[in-house]
Amino acid sequence: MAADLRPEPVPADRRERLAGLLQEARDGRREALNLIAADLTPLLWQVVRRQGLDREAAEDVIQTTWLRLLRHLKSITAPRALIEWLVTTATREAWRVQATQRDAQPVSPTAFDDVPDSDTLPEELVLRNERHQALWNAMARLSDSCRDLLRLVAFVRRPNYDAVALTLGMPKGSIGPTRGRCLAKLRRLLAEDRGWSVS
């Protein structure tokens, strides 16, 4: 059976919390914007990097996305759809940056003459894809709190534990131990999955 690759639905309570923070930001509470950014920057980072941008370009796109939110703060008509608004804005900006980069770097007819063929065999690609799918399947089996924590700390080079604690509503001192328990559970789930253990 084909794996369902659609994104997980956003829990209603998270939508409501973000919509409330957006309204507070409209009312001038700067901390509300910081909470929105702490919650959604890891997601935007993942969305933008999937478009194939390098780290520097991705950082620029994410910064532009947050600036656009500031510009349109009072004109967003569906606050409960804030996540979709930001993801769409970031994706479109990533596409724009990609197009600009392509236009700025014309390719000569001989540009790829010295590029070696990929060392990765089709069989290896299949195995790699199976392992990736096994990882996401295992992530889906974790509790919501574990998934949220691992997503926040996995896509940031040096996670800000103060922001993580604030976003997840947990004591800062419990982040490390909770992360360890969540990773141990993830390892157990992966060990049970043939798609992960196949070599």
JSON list of N, CA, C and O in Angstrom, two decimals, residues 41-61:
[
{"chain": "A", "resi": 41, "resn": "THR", "atom": "N", "xyz": [8.88, 28.86, 12.87]},
{"chain": "A", "resi": 41, "resn": "THR", "atom": "CA", "xyz": [10.12, 28.95, 12.09]},
{"chain": "A", "resi": 41, "resn": "THR", "atom": "C", "xyz": [10.66, 27.57, 11.71]},
{"chain": "A", "resi": 41, "resn": "THR", "atom": "O", "xyz": [11.08, 27.38, 10.56]},
{"chain": "A", "resi": 42, "resn": "PRO", "atom": "N", "xyz": [10.67, 26.55, 12.60]},
{"chain": "A", "resi": 42, "resn": "PRO", "atom": "CA", "xyz": [11.16, 25.24, 12.16]},
{"chain": "A", "resi": 42, "resn": "PRO", "atom": "C", "xyz": [10.37, 24.68, 10.99]},
{"chain": "A", "resi": 42, "resn": "PRO", "atom": "O", "xyz": [10.94, 24.09, 10.06]},
{"chain": "A", "resi": 43, "resn": "LEU", "atom": "N", "xyz": [9.06, 24.87, 11.00]},
{"chain": "A", "resi": 43, "resn": "LEU", "atom": "CA", "xyz": [8.23, 24.40, 9.88]},
{"chain": "A", "resi": 43, "resn": "LEU", "atom": "C", "xyz": [8.59, 25.14, 8.60]},
{"chain": "A", "resi": 43, "resn": "LEU", "atom": "O", "xyz": [8.77, 24.54, 7.54]},
{"chain": "A", "resi": 44, "resn": "LEU", "atom": "N", "xyz": [8.72, 26.48, 8.67]},
{"chain": "A", "resi": 44, "resn": "LEU", "atom": "CA", "xyz": [9.07, 27.26, 7.48]},
{"chain": "A", "resi": 44, "resn": "LEU", "atom": "C", "xyz": [10.45, 26.86, 6.97]},
{"chain": "A", "resi": 44, "resn": "LEU", "atom": "O", "xyz": [10.68, 26.79, 5.75]},
{"chain": "A", "resi": 45, "resn": "TRP", "atom": "N", "xyz": [11.37, 26.60, 7.89]},
{"chain": "A", "resi": 45, "resn": "TRP", "atom": "CA", "xyz": [12.71, 26.17, 7.49]},
{"chain": "A", "resi": 45, "resn": "TRP", "atom": "C", "xyz": [12.62, 24.89, 6.67]},
{"chain": "A", "resi": 45, "resn": "TRP", "atom": "O", "xyz": [13.24, 24.76, 5.61]},
{"chain": "A", "resi": 46, "resn": "GLN", "atom": "N", "xyz": [11.83, 23.96, 7.13]},
{"chain": "A", "resi": 46, "resn": "GLN", "atom": "CA", "xyz": [11.66, 22.68, 6.43]},
{"chain": "A", "resi": 46, "resn": "GLN", "atom": "C", "xyz": [11.03, 22.91, 5.06]},
{"chain": "A", "resi": 46, "resn": "GLN", "atom": "O", "xyz": [11.48, 22.35, 4.05]},
{"chain": "A", "resi": 47, "resn": "VAL", "atom": "N", "xyz": [10.00, 23.74, 4.99]},
{"chain": "A", "resi": 47, "resn": "VAL", "atom": "CA", "xyz": [9.31, 24.02, 3.73]},
{"chain": "A", "resi": 47, "resn": "VAL", "atom": "C", "xyz": [10.27, 24.64, 2.72]},
{"chain": "A", "resi": 47, "resn": "VAL", "atom": "O", "xyz": [10.33, 24.23, 1.55]},
{"chain": "A", "resi": 48, "resn": "VAL", "atom": "N", "xyz": [11.05, 25.62, 3.16]},
{"chain": "A", "resi": 48, "resn": "VAL", "atom": "CA", "xyz": [11.94, 26.35, 2.25]},
{"chain": "A", "resi": 48, "resn": "VAL", "atom": "C", "xyz": [13.09, 25.47, 1.79]},
{"chain": "A", "resi": 48, "resn": "VAL", "atom": "O", "xyz": [13.45, 25.46, 0.60]},
{"chain": "A", "resi": 49, "resn": "ARG", "atom": "N", "xyz": [13.68, 24.70, 2.69]},
{"chain": "A", "resi": 49, "resn": "ARG", "atom": "CA", "xyz": [14.81, 23.84, 2.30]},
{"chain": "A", "resi": 49, "resn": "ARG", "atom": "C", "xyz": [14.36, 22.76, 1.31]},
{"chain": "A", "resi": 49, "resn": "ARG", "atom": "O", "xyz": [15.14, 22.32, 0.47]},
{"chain": "A", "resi": 50, "resn": "ARG", "atom": "N", "xyz": [13.10, 22.34, 1.40]},
{"chain": "A", "resi": 50, "resn": "ARG", "atom": "CA", "xyz": [12.58, 21.36, 0.44]},
{"chain": "A", "resi": 50, "resn": "ARG", "atom": "C", "xyz": [12.58, 21.90, -0.99]},
{"chain": "A", "resi": 50, "resn": "ARG", "atom": "O", "xyz": [12.52, 21.15, -1.94]},
{"chain": "A", "resi": 51, "resn": "GLN", "atom": "N", "xyz": [12.63, 23.23, -1.12]},
{"chain": "A", "resi": 51, "resn": "GLN", "atom": "CA", "xyz": [12.64, 23.83, -2.46]},
{"chain": "A", "resi": 51, "resn": "GLN", "atom": "C", "xyz": [14.05, 23.81, -3.07]},
{"chain": "A", "resi": 51, "resn": "GLN", "atom": "O", "xyz": [14.24, 24.25, -4.19]},
{"chain": "A", "resi": 52, "resn": "GLY", "atom": "N", "xyz": [15.04, 23.32, -2.31]},
{"chain": "A", "resi": 52, "resn": "GLY", "atom": "CA", "xyz": [16.39, 23.17, -2.84]},
{"chain": "A", "resi": 52, "resn": "GLY", "atom": "C", "xyz": [17.29, 24.37, -2.65]},
{"chain": "A", "resi": 52, "resn": "GLY", "atom": "O", "xyz": [18.36, 24.44, -3.26]},
{"chain": "A", "resi": 53, "resn": "LEU", "atom": "N", "xyz": [16.89, 25.31, -1.81]},
{"chain": "A", "resi": 53, "resn": "LEU", "atom": "CA", "xyz": [17.74, 26.49, -1.58]},
{"chain": "A", "resi": 53, "resn": "LEU", "atom": "C", "xyz": [18.85, 26.15, -0.60]},
{"chain": "A", "resi": 53, "resn": "LEU", "atom": "O", "xyz": [18.68, 25.31, 0.30]},
{"chain": "A", "resi": 54, "resn": "ASP", "atom": "N", "xyz": [20.00, 26.84, -0.75]},
{"chain": "A", "resi": 54, "resn": "ASP", "atom": "CA", "xyz": [21.07, 26.65, 0.23]},
{"chain": "A", "resi": 54, "resn": "ASP", "atom": "C", "xyz": [20.71, 27.38, 1.52]},
{"chain": "A", "resi": 54, "resn": "ASP", "atom": "O", "xyz": [19.71, 28.09, 1.59]},
{"chain": "A", "resi": 55, "resn": "ARG", "atom": "N", "xyz": [21.53, 27.17, 2.54]},
{"chain": "A", "resi": 55, "resn": "ARG", "atom": "CA", "xyz": [21.21, 27.70, 3.87]},
{"chain": "A", "resi": 55, "resn": "ARG", "atom": "C", "xyz": [21.03, 29.23, 3.85]},
{"chain": "A", "resi": 55, "resn": "ARG", "atom": "O", "xyz": [20.07, 29.76, 4.42]},
{"chain": "A", "resi": 56, "resn": "GLU", "atom": "N", "xyz": [21.94, 29.93, 3.19]},
{"chain": "A", "resi": 56, "resn": "GLU", "atom": "CA", "xyz": [21.88, 31.40, 3.19]},
{"chain": "A", "resi": 56, "resn": "GLU", "atom": "C", "xyz": [20.62, 31.90, 2.50]},
{"chain": "A", "resi": 56, "resn": "GLU", "atom": "O", "xyz": [19.93, 32.79, 3.00]},
{"chain": "A", "resi": 57, "resn": "ALA", "atom": "N", "xyz": [20.31, 31.31, 1.34]},
{"chain": "A", "resi": 57, "resn": "ALA", "atom": "CA", "xyz": [19.10, 31.72, 0.61]},
{"chain": "A", "resi": 57, "resn": "ALA", "atom": "C", "xyz": [17.86, 31.38, 1.42]},
{"chain": "A", "resi": 57, "resn": "ALA", "atom": "O", "xyz": [16.89, 32.16, 1.46]},
{"chain": "A", "resi": 58, "resn": "ALA", "atom": "N", "xyz": [17.87, 30.22, 2.08]},
{"chain": "A", "resi": 58, "resn": "ALA", "atom": "CA", "xyz": [16.72, 29.82, 2.90]},
{"chain": "A", "resi": 58, "resn": "ALA", "atom": "C", "xyz": [16.50, 30.81, 4.05]},
{"chain": "A", "resi": 58, "resn": "ALA", "atom": "O", "xyz": [15.36, 31.18, 4.36]},
{"chain": "A", "resi": 59, "resn": "GLU", "atom": "N", "xyz": [17.57, 31.23, 4.69]},
{"chain": "A", "resi": 59, "resn": "GLU", "atom": "CA", "xyz": [17.45, 32.20, 5.78]},
{"chain": "A", "resi": 59, "resn": "GLU", "atom": "C", "xyz": [16.84, 33.50, 5.27]},
{"chain": "A", "resi": 59, "resn": "GLU", "atom": "O", "xyz": [15.99, 34.10, 5.93]},
{"chain": "A", "resi": 60, "resn": "ASP", "atom": "N", "xyz": [17.27, 33.96, 4.07]},
{"chain": "A", "resi": 60, "resn": "ASP", "atom": "CA", "xyz": [16.71, 35.18, 3.48]},
{"chain": "A", "resi": 60, "resn": "ASP", "atom": "C", "xyz": [15.22, 35.02, 3.20]},
{"chain": "A", "resi": 60, "resn": "ASP", "atom": "O", "xyz": [14.43, 35.94, 3.45]},
{"chain": "A", "resi": 61, "resn": "VAL", "atom": "N", "xyz": [14.84, 33.87, 2.67]},
{"chain": "A", "resi": 61, "resn": "VAL", "atom": "CA", "xyz": [13.42, 33.64, 2.35]},
{"chain": "A", "resi": 61, "resn": "VAL", "atom": "C", "xyz": [12.59, 33.65, 3.63]},
{"chain": "A", "resi": 61, "resn": "VAL", "atom": "O", "xyz": [11.50, 34.25, 3.67]}
]
